[in-house]
Amino acid sequence: MALRGPSLGPHLRLLLPFLGGEPWSEVPGGEQHQPIGVYLAVWGLLFVLSALSYLLDYFKVEPIGLRRFLITAFALLKARLIVAYFMHLRFERVGLVYAILLPPLLLLALVAILLPEGQYVATVRRLFLGGP
Amino acid sequence: MKEKGLSQPGFLARLVGEWSGDLATFRVVWAKAMMWIFLVSDSFIFGCFLAGYAAARLAATEPWPDPSKVFALHIGEREFPLLLIAIMTVILISSSGTMAIGVYHAYHRRKGYTALFLLLTALLGLTFVGMQAYEWTHLIRDLGFRPWGNPMGAPQFGSSFFMLTGFHGLHVTAGVIYLLAVASRVLKGVYDRAGSYVGVEVAGLYWHFVDLVWVLIFAFFYLF
């Protein structure tokens, strides 16, 4: 589940000494927010993950299953970073966080239905329309 | 008041507590809650598109065109696979970074910096849309890609591509207009008079969502 872990993810925890400051601070009006260094660190991480994804494709890393697994993993990691830090979901109340994160899980059901469906259509096409 | 992280004990108790007893559950500014609800609905739209693309790709009996070759950039003699898309990704992630910094300045109510970073974000977004227009032109005019077929393989490639990237590009275009509107409100002092810069944060939520969708399209359409 996204947004687990201590108040900052371990990857950012390693960077924090270089960024200075608490993971979050109070400003007038009770808004919590992060020091600018956290934004820059997340930005940098997004670049690194994108570059790694690109390189996986560039060098056509084999087996293809491993390549696709890593590309998916990096994409989900990037999504998590964007949602947690750029969209501040770490700092919202749990009621709101779960109202946002749970409904999209329904899409997994759609994917679970559509993947076998796609395979089935391909099989039927090969049977009746010919082709590879 | 220190909010606890979600992993700390008692988050379930807090979840129940926040949803019970006739209280205001979310306790955020309504604009923020409404934007989140819109984004959840939008995630269903893009989720359905991606799932539909997966089904169409699986159902294709002809070989799927290799995006690395389709979107290659020719610089001089050499061919760089997927370079255009990589540059577009860098630009959109950068725009997310500048947006985050804009929101950071909005928290501190720094009018000038907020407007500057909003405009910078809009400019990067516009660059992205421009590159996408180039990409579409190149694909349609030079390579003969159509929503119903292409010379490089499975016809489903065109339909998925134009649907996914077209819808995403529409979101980016709308986002640029939105950002320019918010930037002009910042400069006019609308948020200063209202005593809250939350409008900038809400615009930021939308923009980061557009970036998030691109992350998924980049992974599942261009790299898979």
Short mmCIF file of C-alpha atoms in Angstrom, two decimals:
data_model
loop_
_atom_site.label_atom_id
_atom_site.label_comp_id
_atom_site.label_asym_id
_atom_site.label_seq_id
_atom_site.Cartn_x
_atom_site.Cartn_y
_atom_site.Cartn_z
CA MET A 1 0.00 0.00 0.00
CA ALA A 2 1.28 3.44 -0.84
CA LEU A 3 2.20 5.90 1.87
CA ARG A 4 3.42 3.36 4.37
CA GLY A 5 6.64 3.68 6.26
CA PRO A 6 8.00 6.22 8.69
CA SER A 7 7.17 9.89 8.27
CA LEU A 8 9.66 9.93 5.42
CA GLY A 9 10.56 7.04 3.18
CA PRO A 10 13.97 5.43 3.75
CA HIS A 11 15.31 6.75 0.45
CA LEU A 12 14.59 10.30 1.56
CA ARG A 13 15.73 9.59 5.10
CA LEU A 14 19.19 8.90 3.70
CA LEU A 15 19.17 12.22 1.90
CA LEU A 16 17.79 14.34 4.72
CA PRO A 17 21.11 15.09 6.43
CA PHE A 18 22.17 16.76 3.19
CA LEU A 19 18.91 18.68 2.90
CA GLY A 20 18.71 20.09 6.37
CA GLY A 21 15.63 20.50 8.48
CA GLU A 22 12.90 18.37 9.90
CA PRO A 23 10.85 16.25 7.55
CA TRP A 24 8.07 18.76 7.98
CA SER A 25 7.57 22.04 9.71
CA GLU A 26 4.73 24.20 10.86
CA VAL A 27 3.82 27.42 9.16
CA PRO A 28 1.24 29.91 10.38
CA GLY A 29 -2.24 28.55 9.82
CA GLY A 30 -1.32 25.04 10.90
CA GLU A 31 -0.35 23.90 7.39
CA GLN A 32 2.29 21.22 7.44
CA HIS A 33 4.78 21.15 4.68
CA GLN A 34 8.17 19.93 3.70
CA PRO A 35 11.41 21.81 3.31
CA ILE A 36 12.23 22.63 -0.29
CA GLY A 37 15.01 20.04 -0.21
CA VAL A 38 12.46 17.22 -0.05
CA TYR A 39 10.84 18.44 -3.27
CA LEU A 40 14.22 18.61 -4.97
CA ALA A 41 15.16 15.15 -3.72
CA VAL A 42 11.90 13.67 -5.04
CA TRP A 43 12.44 15.47 -8.33
CA GLY A 44 15.92 13.97 -8.61
CA LEU A 45 14.63 10.50 -7.75
CA LEU A 46 11.97 10.77 -10.45
CA PHE A 47 14.72 11.58 -12.96
CA VAL A 48 16.85 8.65 -11.86
CA LEU A 49 13.94 6.20 -12.06
CA SER A 50 12.91 7.51 -15.49
CA ALA A 51 16.47 7.22 -16.75
CA LEU A 52 16.72 3.65 -15.46
CA SER A 53 13.44 2.74 -17.18
CA TYR A 54 14.72 4.25 -20.41
CA LEU A 55 18.02 2.39 -20.17
CA LEU A 56 16.21 -0.91 -19.57
CA ASP A 57 14.51 -0.38 -22.92
CA TYR A 58 17.61 1.01 -24.65
CA PHE A 59 19.73 -2.04 -23.86
CA LYS A 60 16.77 -4.40 -24.35
CA VAL A 61 17.47 -6.13 -21.04
CA GLU A 62 16.61 -9.82 -21.23
CA PRO A 63 14.55 -11.75 -20.24
CA ILE A 64 11.64 -9.58 -21.32
CA GLY A 65 9.69 -10.62 -18.22
CA LEU A 66 12.34 -9.13 -15.94
CA ARG A 67 12.47 -5.94 -18.03
CA ARG A 68 8.71 -5.49 -17.85
CA PHE A 69 8.65 -6.25 -14.14
CA LEU A 70 11.30 -3.60 -13.45
CA ILE A 71 9.61 -1.03 -15.71
CA THR A 72 6.34 -1.59 -13.85
CA ALA A 73 8.07 -1.44 -10.46
CA PHE A 74 9.81 1.84 -11.31
CA ALA A 75 6.55 3.31 -12.63
CA LEU A 76 4.72 2.43 -9.43
CA LEU A 77 7.56 3.82 -7.34
CA LYS A 78 7.41 7.08 -9.31
CA ALA A 79 3.64 7.20 -8.90
CA ARG A 80 4.01 6.71 -5.17
CA LEU A 81 6.59 9.50 -4.89
CA ILE A 82 4.40 11.93 -6.84
CA VAL A 83 1.27 11.15 -4.83
CA ALA A 84 2.98 11.09 -1.43
CA TYR A 85 5.28 14.11 -1.68
CA PHE A 86 4.18 16.32 -4.58
CA MET A 87 0.47 15.86 -3.89
CA HIS A 88 1.03 15.91 -0.10
CA LEU A 89 -1.03 12.83 0.54
CA ARG A 90 1.31 11.91 3.40
CA PHE A 91 0.04 14.89 5.30
CA GLU A 92 -3.69 14.50 4.79
CA ARG A 93 -6.01 12.88 7.28
CA VAL A 94 -6.40 9.10 6.90
CA GLY A 95 -10.12 9.52 6.18
CA LEU A 96 -9.30 11.47 3.03
CA VAL A 97 -6.32 9.31 2.07
CA TYR A 98 -8.36 6.13 2.07
CA ALA A 99 -11.31 7.78 0.30
CA ILE A 100 -8.83 8.62 -2.49
CA LEU A 101 -6.71 5.47 -2.64
CA LEU A 102 -9.27 2.70 -2.23
CA PRO A 103 -11.73 3.35 -5.13
CA PRO A 104 -9.08 3.14 -7.89
CA LEU A 105 -8.28 -0.40 -6.69
CA LEU A 106 -11.52 -1.38 -8.45
CA LEU A 107 -9.58 -0.89 -11.67
CA LEU A 108 -7.60 -4.02 -10.80
CA ALA A 109 -10.84 -5.97 -11.18
CA LEU A 110 -11.29 -4.47 -14.65
CA VAL A 111 -7.74 -5.44 -15.58
CA ALA A 112 -8.28 -8.96 -14.23
CA ILE A 113 -11.33 -9.29 -16.49
CA LEU A 114 -9.81 -7.69 -19.59
CA LEU A 115 -6.49 -9.54 -19.74
CA PRO A 116 -8.02 -13.03 -20.19
CA GLU A 117 -10.57 -11.46 -22.55
CA GLY A 118 -7.79 -10.10 -24.77
CA GLN A 119 -6.06 -13.49 -24.83
CA TYR A 120 -9.35 -15.17 -25.70
CA VAL A 121 -10.08 -12.77 -28.58
CA ALA A 122 -6.59 -13.38 -29.98
CA THR A 123 -7.11 -17.14 -29.82
CA VAL A 124 -10.48 -16.93 -31.57
CA ARG A 125 -9.04 -14.67 -34.28
CA ARG A 126 -6.22 -17.11 -34.97
CA LEU A 127 -8.66 -20.00 -35.10
CA PHE A 128 -11.20 -18.45 -37.45
CA LEU A 129 -9.37 -15.70 -39.30
CA GLY A 130 -6.03 -17.41 -39.66
CA GLY A 131 -2.79 -15.59 -38.91
CA PRO A 132 0.29 -16.36 -36.85
CA MET B 1 -0.40 19.52 16.35
CA LYS B 2 1.75 16.69 15.02
CA GLU B 3 -0.06 14.33 12.66
CA LYS B 4 1.07 10.75 13.00
CA GLY B 5 2.31 8.76 10.06
CA LEU B 6 -0.09 6.17 8.66
CA SER B 7 2.11 3.32 9.83
CA GLN B 8 1.84 4.28 13.48
CA PRO B 9 -0.45 2.19 15.65
CA GLY B 10 -4.00 3.38 15.88
CA PHE B 11 -4.45 4.57 12.31
CA LEU B 12 -7.43 2.24 11.95
CA ALA B 13 -8.93 3.69 15.10
CA ARG B 14 -8.39 7.18 13.70
CA LEU B 15 -9.96 6.14 10.39
CA VAL B 16 -13.06 4.94 12.19
CA GLY B 17 -13.03 8.03 14.38
CA GLU B 18 -12.87 10.38 11.43
CA TRP B 19 -15.75 8.67 9.65
CA SER B 20 -18.01 8.45 12.67
CA GLY B 21 -19.97 10.72 14.95
CA ASP B 22 -21.42 13.16 12.43
CA LEU B 23 -18.17 15.10 12.16
CA ALA B 24 -16.67 16.69 9.11
CA THR B 25 -14.69 13.72 7.84
CA PHE B 26 -12.00 15.24 5.66
CA ARG B 27 -11.50 18.61 7.31
CA VAL B 28 -9.81 20.09 4.26
CA VAL B 29 -10.77 23.13 2.25
CA TRP B 30 -13.70 22.11 0.04
CA ALA B 31 -11.84 23.05 -3.15
CA LYS B 32 -9.14 20.54 -2.27
CA ALA B 33 -11.63 17.76 -1.52
CA MET B 34 -13.51 18.46 -4.75
CA MET B 35 -10.31 18.43 -6.81
CA TRP B 36 -9.37 15.09 -5.26
CA ILE B 37 -12.79 13.66 -6.08
CA PHE B 38 -12.43 14.87 -9.67
CA LEU B 39 -8.97 13.31 -9.88
CA VAL B 40 -10.26 9.97 -8.58
CA SER B 41 -12.88 10.01 -11.35
CA ASP B 42 -10.20 10.99 -13.85
CA SER B 43 -8.02 8.11 -12.71
CA PHE B 44 -10.92 5.84 -13.68
CA ILE B 45 -10.96 7.33 -17.18
CA PHE B 46 -7.25 6.77 -17.71
CA GLY B 47 -7.37 3.43 -15.94
CA CYS B 48 -10.08 2.25 -18.33
CA PHE B 49 -8.07 3.51 -21.32
CA LEU B 50 -4.95 1.69 -20.17
CA ALA B 51 -6.87 -1.51 -19.44
CA GLY B 52 -8.59 -1.27 -22.83
CA TYR B 53 -5.21 -0.75 -24.50
CA ALA B 54 -3.87 -3.85 -22.75
CA ALA B 55 -6.82 -5.91 -23.98
CA ALA B 56 -6.50 -4.55 -27.55
CA ARG B 57 -2.77 -5.27 -27.59
CA LEU B 58 -3.27 -8.82 -26.32
CA ALA B 59 -6.00 -9.40 -28.91
CA ALA B 60 -3.80 -8.25 -31.81
CA THR B 61 -2.72 -11.11 -34.05
CA GLU B 62 -0.27 -9.05 -36.11
CA PRO B 63 3.08 -8.12 -34.56
CA TRP B 64 3.00 -5.05 -32.34
CA PRO B 65 5.12 -2.18 -33.76
CA ASP B 66 8.24 -1.51 -31.69
CA PRO B 67 7.85 1.93 -30.04
CA SER B 68 11.64 2.28 -29.87
CA LYS B 69 11.72 2.33 -33.67
CA VAL B 70 8.45 4.21 -34.21
CA PHE B 71 9.49 7.10 -31.95
CA ALA B 72 13.18 7.17 -32.82
CA LEU B 73 14.84 10.54 -33.47
CA HIS B 74 17.32 10.90 -36.31
CA ILE B 75 20.19 13.20 -35.44
CA GLY B 76 22.63 13.38 -38.32
CA GLU B 77 23.52 9.84 -39.32
CA ARG B 78 22.56 8.17 -36.05
CA GLU B 79 19.18 6.96 -34.91
CA PHE B 80 18.34 7.36 -31.22
CA PRO B 81 15.54 5.03 -30.10
CA LEU B 82 12.66 6.65 -28.21
CA LEU B 83 14.68 9.84 -27.64
CA LEU B 84 11.77 12.20 -28.31
CA ILE B 85 9.65 10.48 -25.68
CA ALA B 86 12.52 10.55 -23.18
CA ILE B 87 12.88 14.32 -23.66
CA MET B 88 9.12 14.77 -23.25
CA THR B 89 9.24 12.75 -20.03
CA VAL B 90 12.10 14.86 -18.67
CA ILE B 91 10.17 18.04 -19.50
CA LEU B 92 6.96 16.90 -17.84
CA ILE B 93 8.74 15.68 -14.69
CA SER B 94 10.57 19.00 -14.55
CA SER B 95 7.25 20.81 -14.80
CA SER B 96 6.03 18.77 -11.83
CA GLY B 97 9.13 19.86 -9.92
CA THR B 98 8.63 23.54 -10.71
CA MET B 99 4.95 23.20 -9.77
CA ALA B 100 5.89 21.71 -6.39
CA ILE B 101 8.26 24.60 -5.77
CA GLY B 102 5.50 27.03 -6.79
CA VAL B 103 3.16 25.47 -4.23
CA TYR B 104 5.96 25.63 -1.65
CA HIS B 105 6.23 29.39 -2.22
CA ALA B 106 2.43 29.69 -2.14
CA TYR B 107 2.47 28.21 1.38
CA HIS B 108 4.77 31.04 2.36
CA ARG B 109 2.58 33.56 0.50
CA ARG B 110 5.38 34.79 -1.72
CA LYS B 111 3.40 36.30 -4.56
CA GLY B 112 6.21 36.92 -7.04
CA TYR B 113 7.91 33.55 -6.70
CA THR B 114 4.59 31.68 -6.82
CA ALA B 115 3.59 33.40 -10.06
CA LEU B 116 7.06 32.90 -11.53
CA PHE B 117 7.06 29.14 -10.91
CA LEU B 118 3.47 28.82 -12.13
CA LEU B 119 4.42 30.51 -15.39
CA LEU B 120 7.53 28.36 -15.67
CA THR B 121 5.36 25.24 -15.20
CA ALA B 122 2.93 26.46 -17.86
CA LEU B 123 5.82 27.10 -20.23
CA LEU B 124 7.16 23.57 -19.74
CA GLY B 125 3.66 22.20 -20.23
CA LEU B 126 3.34 24.14 -23.46
CA THR B 127 6.69 22.77 -24.62
CA PHE B 128 5.42 19.27 -23.93
CA VAL B 129 2.24 19.85 -25.96
CA GLY B 130 4.33 21.32 -28.79
CA MET B 131 6.54 18.23 -28.89
CA GLN B 132 3.48 16.02 -28.87
CA ALA B 133 2.05 17.95 -31.82
CA TYR B 134 5.34 17.37 -33.65
CA GLU B 135 5.21 13.67 -32.74
CA TRP B 136 1.64 13.30 -34.04
CA THR B 137 2.45 15.18 -37.25
CA HIS B 138 5.51 13.03 -37.88
CA LEU B 139 3.58 9.81 -37.24
CA ILE B 140 0.56 10.73 -39.35
CA ARG B 141 2.29 12.48 -42.25
CA ASP B 142 5.67 10.76 -42.56
CA LEU B 143 5.03 7.26 -41.21
CA GLY B 144 1.41 6.81 -42.25
CA PHE B 145 -0.05 5.95 -38.85
CA ARG B 146 -3.84 6.05 -38.57
CA PRO B 147 -6.27 5.06 -35.81
CA TRP B 148 -7.38 2.14 -38.01
CA GLY B 149 -4.03 0.94 -39.28
CA ASN B 150 -0.36 1.54 -39.95
CA PRO B 151 2.36 0.13 -42.20
CA MET B 152 4.37 -1.26 -39.27
CA GLY B 153 2.08 -3.92 -37.82
CA ALA B 154 -0.98 -4.25 -35.64
CA PRO B 155 -3.69 -1.66 -36.40
CA GLN B 156 -4.53 -1.55 -32.68
CA PHE B 157 -1.29 0.39 -32.14
CA GLY B 158 -2.72 3.49 -33.80
CA SER B 159 -6.05 3.43 -32.01
CA SER B 160 -4.45 2.94 -28.58
CA PHE B 161 -1.78 5.54 -29.24
CA PHE B 162 -4.07 8.33 -30.44
CA MET B 163 -6.60 7.63 -27.70
CA LEU B 164 -4.14 7.56 -24.79
CA THR B 165 -1.78 10.34 -25.82
CA GLY B 166 -4.58 12.46 -27.27
CA PHE B 167 -6.54 12.38 -24.05
CA HIS B 168 -3.44 13.04 -22.01
CA GLY B 169 -2.43 15.92 -24.29
CA LEU B 170 -5.90 17.39 -23.84
CA HIS B 171 -5.36 17.28 -20.09
CA VAL B 172 -1.99 19.00 -20.41
CA THR B 173 -3.48 21.70 -22.65
CA ALA B 174 -6.34 22.30 -20.20
CA GLY B 175 -3.78 22.34 -17.40
CA VAL B 176 -1.71 25.05 -19.10
CA ILE B 177 -4.81 27.25 -19.44
CA TYR B 178 -5.70 26.51 -15.80
CA LEU B 179 -2.19 27.41 -14.61
CA LEU B 180 -2.19 30.68 -16.57
CA ALA B 181 -5.55 31.59 -14.99
CA VAL B 182 -4.24 30.81 -11.50
CA ALA B 183 -1.00 32.73 -12.16
CA SER B 184 -2.98 35.79 -13.22
CA ARG B 185 -5.06 35.54 -10.04
CA VAL B 186 -1.88 35.35 -7.99
CA LEU B 187 -0.50 38.45 -9.69
CA LYS B 188 -3.78 40.32 -9.28
CA GLY B 189 -3.68 39.60 -5.57
CA VAL B 190 -6.92 37.61 -5.49
CA TYR B 191 -5.43 35.05 -3.09
CA ASP B 192 -3.88 37.75 -0.92
CA ARG B 193 -7.29 39.36 -0.51
CA ALA B 194 -8.95 36.00 0.17
CA GLY B 195 -6.26 35.31 2.76
CA SER B 196 -5.54 31.85 1.35
CA TYR B 197 -3.33 30.49 -1.39
CA VAL B 198 -5.06 27.11 -1.43
CA GLY B 199 -6.10 27.70 -5.06
CA VAL B 200 -2.46 27.27 -6.07
CA GLU B 201 -2.21 23.99 -4.18
CA VAL B 202 -5.39 22.71 -5.85
CA ALA B 203 -3.99 23.61 -9.29
CA GLY B 204 -0.84 21.77 -8.25
CA LEU B 205 -2.84 18.62 -7.47
CA TYR B 206 -4.25 18.66 -11.01
CA TRP B 207 -0.86 19.23 -12.60
CA HIS B 208 0.86 16.46 -10.64
CA PHE B 209 -1.94 14.11 -11.62
CA VAL B 210 -1.27 14.82 -15.30
CA ASP B 211 2.39 14.00 -14.65
CA LEU B 212 1.36 10.81 -12.85
CA VAL B 213 -0.71 9.67 -15.84
CA TRP B 214 2.25 10.30 -18.13
CA VAL B 215 4.44 8.12 -15.91
CA LEU B 216 2.02 5.24 -16.50
CA ILE B 217 1.66 5.89 -20.25
CA PHE B 218 5.45 6.12 -20.59
CA ALA B 219 5.89 2.78 -18.82
CA PHE B 220 3.04 0.77 -20.30
CA PHE B 221 2.75 2.16 -23.82
CA TYR B 222 6.24 3.31 -24.79
CA LEU B 223 8.47 0.91 -22.90
CA PHE B 224 6.48 -2.31 -22.65
#
